[in-house]
Tab-separated table of C-alpha atoms in Angstrom:
chain	number	residue	atom	x	y	z
S	168	UNK	CA	68.326	54.451	118.784
S	169	UNK	CA	71.611	55.983	119.988
S	170	UNK	CA	73.368	58.361	117.604
S	171	UNK	CA	77.095	58.347	117.044
S	172	UNK	CA	78.671	61.801	117.026
S	173	UNK	CA	81.407	61.599	114.396
S	174	UNK	CA	84.636	63.471	113.832
S	175	UNK	CA	83.519	66.060	111.253
S	176	UNK	CA	85.406	67.181	108.161
S	177	UNK	CA	85.891	70.897	108.753
S	178	UNK	CA	87.636	71.530	105.430
S	179	UNK	CA	87.615	69.798	102.039
S	180	UNK	CA	91.176	68.528	102.563
S	181	UNK	CA	90.819	67.352	106.161
S	182	UNK	CA	91.442	63.629	106.721
S	183	UNK	CA	92.045	63.675	110.470
S	184	UNK	CA	92.013	66.138	113.334
S	185	UNK	CA	92.961	66.532	116.976
S	186	UNK	CA	90.178	66.570	119.552
S	187	UNK	CA	91.481	69.535	121.500
S	188	UNK	CA	88.712	70.045	124.046
S	189	UNK	CA	85.267	68.828	125.040
S	190	UNK	CA	82.825	71.583	125.995
S	191	UNK	CA	80.233	69.075	127.262
S	192	UNK	CA	80.403	66.057	129.563
S	193	UNK	CA	78.531	62.782	129.834
S	194	UNK	CA	74.957	63.371	130.980
S	195	UNK	CA	74.708	66.870	129.518
S	196	UNK	CA	71.590	67.669	127.491
S	197	UNK	CA	72.349	69.390	124.182
S	198	UNK	CA	70.309	70.990	121.408
S	199	UNK	CA	71.011	71.465	117.722
S	200	UNK	CA	73.453	74.352	117.353
S	201	UNK	CA	75.156	73.896	120.730
S	202	UNK	CA	78.961	74.017	120.592
S	203	UNK	CA	80.167	70.688	121.936
S	204	UNK	CA	83.892	70.468	121.166
S	205	UNK	CA	86.970	72.183	119.753
S	206	UNK	CA	88.784	70.449	116.901
S	207	UNK	CA	92.289	71.271	115.694
S	208	UNK	CA	92.741	70.797	111.954
S	209	UNK	CA	95.838	71.231	109.823
S	210	UNK	CA	95.074	74.961	109.547
S	211	UNK	CA	92.899	76.138	112.428
S	212	UNK	CA	91.133	75.393	115.700
S	213	UNK	CA	87.383	75.355	115.191
S	214	UNK	CA	84.246	74.788	117.225
S	215	UNK	CA	81.921	71.892	116.426
S	216	UNK	CA	78.165	72.345	116.680
S	217	UNK	CA	75.653	69.589	117.409
S	218	UNK	CA	73.105	69.007	114.655
S	219	UNK	CA	70.689	66.917	116.741
S	220	UNK	CA	69.326	67.161	120.259
S	221	UNK	CA	69.643	64.639	123.065
S	222	UNK	CA	71.876	63.686	125.995
S	223	UNK	CA	75.586	62.919	125.846
S	224	UNK	CA	75.607	59.218	126.777
S	225	UNK	CA	79.282	58.477	126.373
S	226	UNK	CA	82.448	60.313	125.321
S	227	UNK	CA	84.442	57.835	123.228
S	228	UNK	CA	87.530	59.926	122.414
S	229	UNK	CA	89.258	61.813	125.208
S	230	UNK	CA	90.189	65.446	124.740
S	231	UNK	CA	93.796	65.890	123.690
S	232	UNK	CA	93.649	62.852	121.375
S	233	UNK	CA	95.537	63.441	118.131
S	234	UNK	CA	95.028	61.940	114.694
S	235	UNK	CA	91.305	61.123	114.962
S	236	UNK	CA	90.119	60.127	111.488
S	237	UNK	CA	87.207	61.923	109.840
S	238	UNK	CA	83.929	60.002	110.442
S	239	UNK	CA	85.328	58.098	113.440
S	240	UNK	CA	82.836	58.017	116.368
S	241	UNK	CA	83.854	60.427	119.119
S	242	UNK	CA	80.754	60.320	121.365
S	243	UNK	CA	77.288	58.761	121.666
S	244	UNK	CA	74.126	60.864	121.805
S	245	UNK	CA	71.008	59.423	123.458
S	246	UNK	CA	67.680	60.547	122.068
S	247	UNK	CA	64.649	61.399	124.163
S	248	UNK	CA	63.507	58.453	126.290
S	249	UNK	CA	66.764	56.485	125.934
S	250	UNK	CA	69.091	55.564	128.795
S	251	UNK	CA	72.593	54.110	129.078
S	252	UNK	CA	71.347	50.573	128.271
S	253	UNK	CA	70.645	51.733	124.709
S	254	UNK	CA	74.382	52.143	124.149
S	255	UNK	CA	75.131	48.424	124.390
S	256	UNK	CA	74.845	48.049	120.607
S	257	UNK	CA	77.042	51.049	119.854
S	258	UNK	CA	80.539	50.199	118.540
S	259	UNK	CA	83.754	51.152	120.258
S	260	UNK	CA	85.664	54.041	118.741
S	261	UNK	CA	88.556	52.847	116.583
S	262	UNK	CA	92.045	53.764	117.726
S	263	UNK	CA	93.165	56.842	115.756
S	264	UNK	CA	96.422	55.265	114.565
S	265	UNK	CA	94.677	52.142	113.248
S	266	UNK	CA	91.657	53.811	111.635
S	267	UNK	CA	91.477	53.438	107.887
S	268	UNK	CA	91.448	56.700	105.900
S	269	UNK	CA	87.960	57.803	104.952
S	270	UNK	CA	86.637	60.348	102.529
S	271	UNK	CA	85.966	63.728	104.220
S	272	UNK	CA	82.327	64.490	104.947
S	273	UNK	CA	80.544	67.305	106.707
S	274	UNK	CA	78.516	65.569	109.440
S	275	UNK	CA	78.881	66.170	113.161
S	276	UNK	CA	76.301	63.566	114.197
S	277	UNK	CA	75.202	60.217	112.759
S	278	UNK	CA	72.979	57.295	113.710
S	279	UNK	CA	74.604	54.230	115.272
S	280	UNK	CA	75.158	51.269	112.899
S	281	UNK	CA	72.801	48.451	111.867
S	282	UNK	CA	71.705	50.519	108.865
S	283	UNK	CA	73.428	51.581	105.671
S	284	UNK	CA	75.737	54.634	105.707
S	285	UNK	CA	74.072	58.017	105.200
S	286	UNK	CA	74.001	59.304	101.624
S	287	UNK	CA	76.400	62.066	100.671
S	288	UNK	CA	75.464	65.697	101.206
S	289	UNK	CA	72.829	66.487	98.542
S	290	UNK	CA	72.863	69.234	95.961
S	291	UNK	CA	69.773	71.262	95.039
S	292	UNK	CA	68.691	71.857	91.446
S	293	UNK	CA	70.264	75.323	91.689
S	294	UNK	CA	73.642	73.665	92.252
S	295	UNK	CA	73.848	74.826	95.878
S	296	UNK	CA	74.636	72.318	98.600
S	297	UNK	CA	71.746	71.443	100.911
S	298	UNK	CA	72.977	71.485	104.501
S	299	UNK	CA	71.506	68.598	106.471
S	300	UNK	CA	72.424	66.118	109.164
S	301	UNK	CA	73.376	62.584	108.098
S	302	UNK	CA	70.412	61.201	110.071
S	303	UNK	CA	68.046	63.548	108.213
S	304	UNK	CA	69.506	62.466	104.863
S	305	UNK	CA	69.070	58.795	105.751
S	306	UNK	CA	65.464	59.245	106.869
S	307	UNK	CA	64.681	61.220	103.719
S	308	UNK	CA	66.185	58.528	101.490
S	309	UNK	CA	64.371	55.712	103.313
S	310	UNK	CA	61.052	57.511	102.819
S	311	UNK	CA	61.606	58.535	99.194
S	312	UNK	CA	61.905	62.248	99.958
S	313	UNK	CA	64.077	64.853	98.248
S	314	UNK	CA	65.815	66.637	101.097
S	315	UNK	CA	66.363	69.688	98.861
S	316	UNK	CA	62.572	70.277	99.073
S	317	UNK	CA	62.480	70.222	102.884
S	318	UNK	CA	62.787	73.466	104.854
S	319	UNK	CA	65.450	73.245	107.546
S	320	UNK	CA	64.940	74.477	111.119
S	321	UNK	CA	68.435	73.664	112.391
S	322	UNK	CA	71.412	76.036	112.726
S	323	UNK	CA	71.839	78.177	109.604
S	324	UNK	CA	68.913	76.427	107.918
S	325	UNK	CA	70.310	72.889	108.282
S	326	UNK	CA	67.721	70.153	107.710
S	327	UNK	CA	67.537	67.944	110.815
S	328	UNK	CA	65.587	64.851	111.855
S	329	UNK	CA	62.478	66.704	113.019
S	330	UNK	CA	62.175	68.493	109.672
S	331	UNK	CA	62.125	65.199	107.772
S	332	UNK	CA	59.613	63.713	110.207
S	333	UNK	CA	57.395	66.769	109.664
S	334	UNK	CA	57.658	66.337	105.888
S	335	UNK	CA	56.729	62.654	106.202
S	336	UNK	CA	53.691	63.530	108.297
S	337	UNK	CA	52.624	66.269	105.872
S	338	UNK	CA	53.243	64.136	102.789
S	339	UNK	CA	55.579	66.736	101.235
S	340	UNK	CA	59.074	66.581	99.770
S	341	UNK	CA	58.470	63.628	97.465
S	342	UNK	CA	61.550	62.907	95.361
S	343	UNK	CA	59.587	62.436	92.146
S	344	UNK	CA	58.333	66.028	92.374
S	345	UNK	CA	61.826	67.427	92.558
S	346	UNK	CA	63.841	68.558	89.554
S	347	UNK	CA	66.863	66.396	88.870
S	348	UNK	CA	69.712	67.454	91.100
S	349	UNK	CA	72.602	69.112	89.392
S	350	UNK	CA	75.223	66.495	88.799
S	351	UNK	CA	78.397	67.446	90.589
S	352	UNK	CA	81.427	67.459	88.327
S	353	UNK	CA	83.745	64.535	88.869
S	354	UNK	CA	86.783	65.551	90.839
S	355	UNK	CA	90.075	64.634	89.332
S	356	UNK	CA	91.341	61.458	90.901
S	357	UNK	CA	94.085	62.176	93.364
S	358	UNK	CA	97.368	61.021	91.866
S	359	UNK	CA	99.332	58.392	93.683
S	360	UNK	CA	102.241	59.703	95.655
S	361	UNK	CA	105.235	59.944	93.363
S	362	UNK	CA	108.638	58.798	94.482
S	363	UNK	CA	112.099	59.191	93.082
S	364	UNK	CA	112.343	55.416	92.751
S	365	UNK	CA	113.633	54.894	96.274
S	366	UNK	CA	111.909	54.163	99.561
S	367	UNK	CA	112.442	56.344	102.639
S	368	UNK	CA	114.669	53.627	104.068
S	369	UNK	CA	116.791	53.473	100.912
S	370	UNK	CA	117.135	57.242	100.814
S	371	UNK	CA	118.198	57.488	104.457
S	372	UNK	CA	120.953	54.957	103.808
S	373	UNK	CA	122.609	57.571	101.593
S	374	UNK	CA	123.351	59.681	104.683
S	375	UNK	CA	125.645	58.840	107.547
S	376	UNK	CA	123.782	57.675	110.623
S	377	UNK	CA	123.622	60.460	113.211
S	378	UNK	CA	124.184	63.190	110.617
S	379	UNK	CA	120.511	64.158	110.389
S	380	UNK	CA	117.263	64.469	112.333
S	381	UNK	CA	114.079	62.966	110.841
S	382	UNK	CA	111.216	65.339	111.657
S	383	UNK	CA	107.775	63.736	111.041
S	384	UNK	CA	105.376	65.693	108.813
S	385	UNK	CA	102.507	67.413	110.581
S	386	UNK	CA	98.998	67.525	109.107
S	387	UNK	CA	99.502	70.857	107.358
S	388	UNK	CA	102.703	69.776	105.607
S	389	UNK	CA	101.005	66.565	104.417
S	390	UNK	CA	98.082	68.525	102.978
S	391	UNK	CA	100.374	71.053	101.264
S	392	UNK	CA	102.446	68.259	99.730
S	393	UNK	CA	99.370	66.415	98.486
S	394	UNK	CA	97.581	69.451	97.036
S	395	UNK	CA	100.616	70.939	95.304
S	396	UNK	CA	101.578	67.570	93.833
S	397	UNK	CA	98.034	67.179	92.514
S	398	UNK	CA	98.113	70.724	91.120
S	399	UNK	CA	101.353	70.282	89.214
S	400	UNK	CA	100.337	66.846	87.909
S	401	UNK	CA	96.741	67.657	86.906
S	402	UNK	CA	96.785	71.388	86.031
S	403	UNK	CA	98.689	72.454	82.879
S	404	UNK	CA	100.609	75.499	84.140
S	405	UNK	CA	101.460	78.381	81.804
S	406	UNK	CA	103.590	81.349	82.877
S	407	UNK	CA	103.613	85.001	81.801
S	408	UNK	CA	105.943	87.640	83.297
S	409	UNK	CA	105.766	91.427	83.135
S	410	UNK	CA	107.760	94.235	84.750
S	411	UNK	CA	105.950	97.131	86.404
S	412	UNK	CA	107.354	100.508	87.394
S	413	UNK	CA	106.453	101.312	90.991
S	414	UNK	CA	107.520	104.925	91.534
S	415	UNK	CA	104.052	106.441	91.027
S	416	UNK	CA	102.498	103.758	93.242
S	417	UNK	CA	105.055	104.293	96.007
S	418	UNK	CA	104.445	108.048	95.901
S	419	UNK	CA	100.660	107.587	96.118
S	420	UNK	CA	101.040	105.062	98.949
S	421	UNK	CA	103.182	107.524	100.911
S	422	UNK	CA	100.643	110.306	100.355
S	423	UNK	CA	97.679	108.148	101.410
S	424	UNK	CA	99.457	106.888	104.531
S	425	UNK	CA	100.487	110.392	105.598
S	426	UNK	CA	96.882	111.563	105.327
S	427	UNK	CA	95.369	108.603	107.185
S	428	UNK	CA	93.129	109.654	110.084
S	429	UNK	CA	94.193	108.703	113.588
S	430	UNK	CA	92.241	106.558	116.018
S	431	UNK	CA	91.843	107.150	119.744
S	432	UNK	CA	95.343	105.925	120.677
S	433	UNK	CA	96.927	108.324	118.180
S	434	UNK	CA	97.878	105.596	115.716
S	435	UNK	CA	96.873	105.895	112.044
S	436	UNK	CA	93.627	104.123	111.142
S	437	UNK	CA	95.463	102.239	108.406
S	438	UNK	CA	98.909	101.842	106.884
S	439	UNK	CA	98.853	100.702	103.275
S	440	UNK	CA	101.433	98.185	102.088
S	441	UNK	CA	102.506	97.584	98.510
S	442	UNK	CA	100.764	94.219	98.802
S	443	UNK	CA	97.447	95.939	99.576
S	444	UNK	CA	97.705	97.852	96.311
S	445	UNK	CA	98.718	94.676	94.454
S	446	UNK	CA	95.575	92.926	95.741
S	447	UNK	CA	93.381	95.807	94.573
S	448	UNK	CA	95.114	96.034	91.181
S	449	UNK	CA	94.754	92.290	90.596
S	450	UNK	CA	91.058	92.381	91.530
S	451	UNK	CA	90.379	95.334	89.203
S	452	UNK	CA	92.312	93.630	86.407
S	453	UNK	CA	90.094	90.558	86.752
S	454	UNK	CA	87.051	92.814	86.611
S	455	UNK	CA	88.430	94.401	83.422
S	456	UNK	CA	89.224	90.967	81.913
S	457	UNK	CA	86.338	88.851	83.294
S	458	UNK	CA	87.095	85.794	81.129
S	459	UNK	CA	90.276	85.294	83.176
S	460	UNK	CA	88.324	85.223	86.445
S	461	UNK	CA	87.392	81.591	85.954
S	462	UNK	CA	87.692	78.021	87.218
S	463	UNK	CA	87.914	74.987	84.964
S	464	UNK	CA	85.531	72.075	85.546
S	465	UNK	CA	85.033	69.019	83.358
S	466	UNK	CA	81.398	70.043	82.935
S	467	UNK	CA	82.107	73.649	81.970
S	468	UNK	CA	83.842	76.913	82.776
S	469	UNK	CA	82.910	78.691	86.010
S	470	UNK	CA	83.136	82.431	85.287
S	471	UNK	CA	83.094	84.282	88.605
S	472	UNK	CA	81.206	87.537	89.128
S	473	UNK	CA	83.566	88.877	91.791
S	474	UNK	CA	87.307	88.812	92.453
S	475	UNK	CA	87.831	86.940	95.720
S	476	UNK	CA	91.588	87.234	96.173
S	477	UNK	CA	93.420	84.711	98.335
S	478	UNK	CA	96.693	85.994	99.793
S	479	UNK	CA	99.416	83.534	100.793
S	480	UNK	CA	100.412	83.959	104.467
S	481	UNK	CA	103.346	82.046	105.930
S	482	UNK	CA	102.634	80.361	109.270
S	483	UNK	CA	104.471	77.772	111.377
S	484	UNK	CA	104.752	74.565	109.376
S	485	UNK	CA	103.424	75.879	106.075
S	486	UNK	CA	101.145	78.515	104.650
S	487	UNK	CA	97.473	79.414	104.412
S	488	UNK	CA	95.585	81.621	101.980
S	489	UNK	CA	92.970	83.859	103.643
S	490	UNK	CA	90.618	85.505	101.174
S	491	UNK	CA	89.668	89.137	100.578
S	492	UNK	CA	86.121	88.752	99.249
S	493	UNK	CA	84.891	91.100	96.512
S	494	UNK	CA	88.235	92.866	96.529
S	495	UNK	CA	87.326	94.831	93.384
S	496	UNK	CA	84.609	96.650	95.369
S	497	UNK	CA	86.632	97.484	98.494
S	498	UNK	CA	88.673	100.585	99.213
S	499	UNK	CA	92.411	100.312	99.756
S	500	UNK	CA	92.034	101.120	103.441
S	501	UNK	CA	89.408	98.390	103.876
S	502	UNK	CA	91.636	95.849	102.126
S	503	UNK	CA	94.588	96.869	104.307
S	504	UNK	CA	92.685	96.606	107.600
S	505	UNK	CA	91.016	93.329	106.596
S	506	UNK	CA	94.298	91.787	105.399
S	507	UNK	CA	96.129	92.619	108.627
S	508	UNK	CA	93.331	91.049	110.669
S	509	UNK	CA	93.213	87.902	108.496
S	510	UNK	CA	97.003	87.484	108.571
S	511	UNK	CA	97.104	87.868	112.366
S	512	UNK	CA	94.368	85.303	112.935
S	513	UNK	CA	95.899	82.980	110.321
S	514	UNK	CA	99.154	82.869	112.304
S	515	UNK	CA	97.122	82.171	115.439
S	516	UNK	CA	95.198	79.455	113.521
S	517	UNK	CA	91.901	81.125	114.342
S	518	UNK	CA	90.446	81.514	110.842
S	519	UNK	CA	87.019	80.088	110.072
S	520	UNK	CA	86.911	77.718	107.057
S	521	UNK	CA	84.929	80.282	105.042
S	522	UNK	CA	87.845	82.698	105.433
S	523	UNK	CA	90.375	80.496	103.622
S	524	UNK	CA	88.324	78.128	101.442
S	525	UNK	CA	87.287	79.016	97.912
S	526	UNK	CA	88.314	82.270	96.289
S	527	UNK	CA	88.805	82.907	92.575
S	528	UNK	CA	92.535	83.739	92.405
S	529	UNK	CA	95.602	84.125	94.611
S	530	UNK	CA	98.546	86.450	95.251
S	531	UNK	CA	101.906	85.247	96.564
S	532	UNK	CA	104.381	87.999	97.443
S	533	UNK	CA	108.006	87.171	98.232
S	534	UNK	CA	109.252	90.689	97.531
S	535	UNK	CA	109.807	91.366	101.228
S	536	UNK	CA	112.456	88.606	101.168
S	537	UNK	CA	114.336	90.262	98.335
S	538	UNK	CA	113.191	87.679	95.757
S	539	UNK	CA	113.405	89.248	92.304
S	540	UNK	CA	111.182	86.826	90.390
S	541	UNK	CA	109.515	83.433	90.853
S	542	UNK	CA	106.605	81.321	89.598
S	543	UNK	CA	103.906	80.134	92.001
S	544	UNK	CA	101.908	76.891	91.920
S	545	UNK	CA	98.183	77.278	91.195
S	546	UNK	CA	95.815	76.507	94.073
S	547	UNK	CA	92.792	74.710	92.515
S	548	UNK	CA	89.998	75.550	91.844
S	549	UNK	CA	91.722	78.844	90.994
S	550	UNK	CA	92.911	79.255	87.405
S	551	UNK	CA	95.452	81.985	88.214
S	552	UNK	CA	97.997	82.967	90.843
S	553	UNK	CA	100.133	86.110	90.826
S	554	UNK	CA	103.749	85.799	92.008
S	555	UNK	CA	105.113	89.182	93.089
S	556	UNK	CA	108.842	89.937	93.345
S	557	UNK	CA	110.720	92.773	95.051
S	558	UNK	CA	110.662	96.355	93.838
S	559	UNK	CA	114.270	97.135	92.861
S	560	UNK	CA	116.058	100.187	91.536
S	561	UNK	CA	116.996	99.478	87.937
S	562	UNK	CA	118.206	101.391	84.918
S	563	UNK	CA	115.424	101.808	82.343
S	564	UNK	CA	115.290	103.580	79.009
S	565	UNK	CA	112.847	106.499	78.684
S	566	UNK	CA	112.910	108.764	75.647
S	567	UNK	CA	116.300	107.416	74.541
S	568	UNK	CA	117.739	108.170	77.989
S	569	UNK	CA	118.789	105.760	80.704
S	570	UNK	CA	117.120	106.739	83.970
S	571	UNK	CA	116.628	105.016	87.345
S	572	UNK	CA	113.244	103.507	88.190
S	573	UNK	CA	111.823	101.142	90.816
S	574	UNK	CA	110.774	98.018	88.940
S	575	UNK	CA	108.835	94.981	90.154
S	576	UNK	CA	108.706	91.658	88.276
S	577	UNK	CA	105.357	89.863	88.391
S	578	UNK	CA	104.696	86.352	87.043
S	579	UNK	CA	101.181	85.082	86.400
S	580	UNK	CA	100.716	81.312	86.543
S	581	UNK	CA	97.573	80.203	84.696
S	582	UNK	CA	95.627	77.000	84.255
S	583	UNK	CA	95.973	76.787	80.473
S	584	UNK	CA	92.644	74.958	80.219
S	585	UNK	CA	90.879	78.103	81.456
S	586	UNK	CA	93.275	80.991	80.782
S	587	UNK	CA	95.489	80.617	77.714
S	588	UNK	CA	98.567	82.688	76.895
S	589	UNK	CA	96.838	85.573	75.143
S	590	UNK	CA	94.199	85.920	77.878
S	591	UNK	CA	96.866	85.723	80.589
S	592	UNK	CA	98.878	88.443	78.816
S	593	UNK	CA	95.749	90.629	78.596
S	594	UNK	CA	95.168	90.195	82.327
S	595	UNK	CA	98.767	91.120	83.144
S	596	UNK	CA	98.596	94.214	80.937
S	597	UNK	CA	95.492	95.347	82.814
S	598	UNK	CA	97.289	94.711	86.114
S	599	UNK	CA	100.355	96.638	84.950
S	600	UNK	CA	98.115	99.551	83.945
S	601	UNK	CA	96.671	99.850	87.455
S	602	UNK	CA	100.093	99.513	89.128
S	603	UNK	CA	101.747	102.166	86.934
S	604	UNK	CA	98.715	104.493	87.033
S	605	UNK	CA	97.602	103.905	90.649
S	606	UNK	CA	95.240	106.892	90.803
S	607	UNK	CA	92.926	104.839	88.573
S	608	UNK	CA	92.357	102.492	91.540
S	609	UNK	CA	90.811	105.345	93.519
S	610	UNK	CA	88.068	106.258	91.037
């Protein structure tokens, strides 16, 4: 039976994407793991891999098409022994503009209709997602198998059709033998879009015709608006602010940069920024106050073992938050080099989903714009985000004397369900300690 290749969801927030380029043509034979297309999402351009083998029978969405909904058919794959006549029963691809919104899913390939939709991606008893093709999930369900018990032979261990067929033949993978899958926590229902009580048309009537340009939202701006609205409406924000003296940190940064080794072109191997030291200090503070390195779920508190620090990077049309993984374990030079690479590829929209999805906390730094102090919006599932202001020369009192010092205001936004005021204050005190005694970050 022909298999519909569907528009995949390449990020949890993706609802539609642009089919930028086909890397195969009709009649081409493909195998599981072959890269078949390039998809532009709201944040990046990514390659799509096939999860089943066969022959491309028909391309249903031309390259360059924008606004293709997740799960919409984009091509038809013929299995072994099938020819073009087998495609007669396959449906036409819906027009992108008319397609109804669908919940994001991870498949790249799916069986043509006449059977029920594939079950959602399963979760093993350990709580880890089991990567499998939709066709494999359907076959497993129809035969009473637990796909979490089937060994995958596809790309990166993905369970594909042949693996399920092998399990059926061997009589293994019976669902009744499997431990009950961990029940995924219920996601908070997305709030309905709020309005100020007026429609777009009513609002535009307030302005003189010809006095404005109406610029349609792109995909990234829509996602940012939706996620931040959900965050402010569903996450109880609590704010704590502290001021840190930077003079010792600036002196250490200058010393480390001046002693950086040079590479073959004579340039220094690294050049530390204040933000690099902020990332390290925040990660070490979370290690020192592990209860604050958490995510709130309805089913319990997720206490993370490592500080994976997302760093807000401004790009055309919005922002993205690439992640420094295990930042508490990395040297300052490693963080600096990694951050520059991530920021560069973020602006080019070349980050892989694993480089900007997840994380345990975030840092947003507007100090380079001269902003003294601000409060950032939490990016779920994080429970904290650090808003960093500019380092400014101020008069401070030391030993009953007024002396100049470089001072930076930092505001921690917390999800009060996970990190209450006292715990947030403890985290900020730990952060302040590392910033004002920066040598402690080197030992």
